[in-house]
Coordinates of C-alpha atoms in Angstrom, one line a residue:
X1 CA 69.0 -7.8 -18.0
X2 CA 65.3 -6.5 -17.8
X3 CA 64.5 -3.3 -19.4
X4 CA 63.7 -1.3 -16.3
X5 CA 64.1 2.6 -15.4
X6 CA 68.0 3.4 -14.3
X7 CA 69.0 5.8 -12.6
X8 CA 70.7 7.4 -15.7
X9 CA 66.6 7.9 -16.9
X10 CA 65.8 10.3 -14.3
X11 CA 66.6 13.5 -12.6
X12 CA 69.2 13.2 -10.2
X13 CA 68.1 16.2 -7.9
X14 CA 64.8 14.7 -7.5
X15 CA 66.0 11.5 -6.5
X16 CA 68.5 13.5 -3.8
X17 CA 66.0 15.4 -2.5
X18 CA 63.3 12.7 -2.1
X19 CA 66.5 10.8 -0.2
X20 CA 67.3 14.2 2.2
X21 CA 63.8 14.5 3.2
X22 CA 64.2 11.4 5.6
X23 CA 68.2 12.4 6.7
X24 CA 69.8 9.8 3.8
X25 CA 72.0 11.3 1.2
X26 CA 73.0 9.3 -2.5
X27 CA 76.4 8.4 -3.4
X28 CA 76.8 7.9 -6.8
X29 CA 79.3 4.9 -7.9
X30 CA 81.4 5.5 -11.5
X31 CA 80.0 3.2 -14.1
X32 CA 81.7 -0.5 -13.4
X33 CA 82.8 -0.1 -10.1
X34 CA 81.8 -2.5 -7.1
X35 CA 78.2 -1.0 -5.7
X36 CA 79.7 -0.8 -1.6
X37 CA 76.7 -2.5 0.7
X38 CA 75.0 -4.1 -2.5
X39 CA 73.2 -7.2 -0.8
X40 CA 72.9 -8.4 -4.6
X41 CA 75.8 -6.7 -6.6
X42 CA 75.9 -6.4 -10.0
X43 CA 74.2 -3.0 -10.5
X44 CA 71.6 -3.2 -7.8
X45 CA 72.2 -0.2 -4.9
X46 CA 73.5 -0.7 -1.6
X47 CA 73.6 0.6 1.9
X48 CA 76.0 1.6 4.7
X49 CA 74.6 3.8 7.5
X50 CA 72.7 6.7 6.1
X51 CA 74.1 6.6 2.6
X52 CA 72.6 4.5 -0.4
X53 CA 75.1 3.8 -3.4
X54 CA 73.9 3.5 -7.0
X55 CA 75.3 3.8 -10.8
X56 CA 73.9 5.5 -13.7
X57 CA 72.6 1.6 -14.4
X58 CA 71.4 1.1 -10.6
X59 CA 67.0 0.1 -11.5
X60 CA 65.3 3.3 -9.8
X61 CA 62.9 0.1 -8.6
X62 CA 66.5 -1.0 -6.5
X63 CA 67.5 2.6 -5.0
X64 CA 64.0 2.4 -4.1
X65 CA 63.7 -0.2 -2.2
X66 CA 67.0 -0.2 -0.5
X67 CA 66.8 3.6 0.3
X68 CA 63.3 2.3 2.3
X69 CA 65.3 -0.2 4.2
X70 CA 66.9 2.8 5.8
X71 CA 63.9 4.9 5.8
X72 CA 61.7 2.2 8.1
X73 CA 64.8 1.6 10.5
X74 CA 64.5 4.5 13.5
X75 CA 68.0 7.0 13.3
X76 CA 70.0 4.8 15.7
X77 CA 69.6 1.4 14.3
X78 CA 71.1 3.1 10.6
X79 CA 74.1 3.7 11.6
X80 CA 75.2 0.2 12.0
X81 CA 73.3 -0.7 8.8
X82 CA 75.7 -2.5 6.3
X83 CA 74.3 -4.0 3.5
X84 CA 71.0 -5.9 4.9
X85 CA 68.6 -3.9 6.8
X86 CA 65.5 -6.2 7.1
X87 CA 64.0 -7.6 10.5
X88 CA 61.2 -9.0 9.5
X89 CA 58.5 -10.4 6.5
X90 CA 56.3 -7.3 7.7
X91 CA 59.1 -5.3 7.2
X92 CA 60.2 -6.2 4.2
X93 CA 56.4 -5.9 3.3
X94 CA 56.7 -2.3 4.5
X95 CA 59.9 -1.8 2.1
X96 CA 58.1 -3.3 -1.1
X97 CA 55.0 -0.6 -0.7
X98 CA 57.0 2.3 0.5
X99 CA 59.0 1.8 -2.5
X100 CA 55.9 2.3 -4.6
X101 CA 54.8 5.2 -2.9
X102 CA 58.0 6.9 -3.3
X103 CA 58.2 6.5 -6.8
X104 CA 55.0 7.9 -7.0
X105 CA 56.7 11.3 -5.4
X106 CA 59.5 11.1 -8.4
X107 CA 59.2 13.2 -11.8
X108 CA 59.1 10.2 -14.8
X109 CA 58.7 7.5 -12.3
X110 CA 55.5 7.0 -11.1
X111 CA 53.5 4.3 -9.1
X112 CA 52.9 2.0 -11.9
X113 CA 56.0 2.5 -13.1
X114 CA 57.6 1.2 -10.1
X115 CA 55.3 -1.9 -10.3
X116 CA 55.9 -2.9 -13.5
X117 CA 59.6 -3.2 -13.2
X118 CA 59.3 -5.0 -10.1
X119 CA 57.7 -7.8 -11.9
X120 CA 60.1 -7.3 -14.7
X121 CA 62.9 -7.9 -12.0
X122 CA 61.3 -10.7 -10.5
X123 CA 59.5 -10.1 -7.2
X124 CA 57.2 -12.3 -6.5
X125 CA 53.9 -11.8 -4.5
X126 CA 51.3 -14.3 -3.8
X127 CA 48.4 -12.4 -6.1
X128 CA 51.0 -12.6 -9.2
X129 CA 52.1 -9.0 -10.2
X130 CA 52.9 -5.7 -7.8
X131 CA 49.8 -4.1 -8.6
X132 CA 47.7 -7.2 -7.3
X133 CA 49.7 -6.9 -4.3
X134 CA 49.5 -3.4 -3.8
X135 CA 45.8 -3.1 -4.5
X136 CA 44.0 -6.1 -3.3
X137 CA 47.0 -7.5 -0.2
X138 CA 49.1 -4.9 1.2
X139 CA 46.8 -3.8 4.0
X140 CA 49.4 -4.9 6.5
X141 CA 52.4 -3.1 5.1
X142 CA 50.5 0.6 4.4
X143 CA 49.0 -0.1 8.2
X144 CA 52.8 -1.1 9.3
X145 CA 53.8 2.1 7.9
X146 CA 51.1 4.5 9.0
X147 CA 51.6 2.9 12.4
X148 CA 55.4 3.7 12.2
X149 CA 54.8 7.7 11.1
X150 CA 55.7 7.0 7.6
X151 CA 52.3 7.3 5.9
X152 CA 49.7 9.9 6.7
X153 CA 46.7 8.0 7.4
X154 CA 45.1 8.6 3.9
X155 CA 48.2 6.6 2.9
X156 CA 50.7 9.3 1.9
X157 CA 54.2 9.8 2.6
X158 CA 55.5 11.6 5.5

């Protein structure tokens, strides 16, 4: 198991908050209990409608990324969200760099933090490593988002 941020490292009401601001709420699963709509189980969160499900050992990197899933879909479409959300490659494009973004909006996360335990978790991206993705080939995804109202165009989140 990769040594990567949990969801046990960081505050809670941050992570809530961040998830309200775009109409999703957390529900937090007891420690070795079944993670409901985890597309890759274990500890890894999951989704049904407008609710993401994470333990204490859920990767921050994971609530992340599945809590963008939600976030890219419009309101209708997340209701009948159960477990896999994406559409598309530029979509799941869109995911990966919103998920960096947002953890750069989290106390004790951070950008690079994010990064680094994507690689540790094994994404893979054609320039090797997150960041190389991020910095020199994810012109698509921020333009995908700003495009769909979830960037500012100085590449913020909404």
């Amino acid at each position: 198991m990769p040594d990567v941020l949990r969801i046990a490292d960081i505050d809670h009401s941050a992570i809530k908050s961040l998830l309200a601001h775009y109409g999703l709420s957390m529900v937090q699963v007891a420690d070795g209990e079944t993670i409901p709509g985890s597309y890759w189980g274990e500890e890894e969160a999951g989704i049904i409608g407008n609710t993401v499900y994470a333990r204490s050992d859920t990767p921050v990197h994971s609530l992340l990324h599945e809590a963008g899933h939600l976030i890219v879909l419009p309101p209708e479409r997340r209701a009948e969200t159960h477990t896999d959300a994406t559409d598309s490659i530029a979509e799941e494009d869109a995911v990966c760099y919103l998920q960096i973004m947002l953890g750069g909006t989290l106390p004790g996360v951070g950008r690079e933090r994010v990064m680094t335990d994507m690689d540790a978790w094994g994404y893979t991206f054609r320039l090797g490593s997150a960041r190389a993705w991020f910095e020199q080939d994810a012109e698509n995804a921020k333009h995908w988002l700003i495009e769909h109202g979830l960037l500012t165009s100085s590449g913020e989140p909404v």
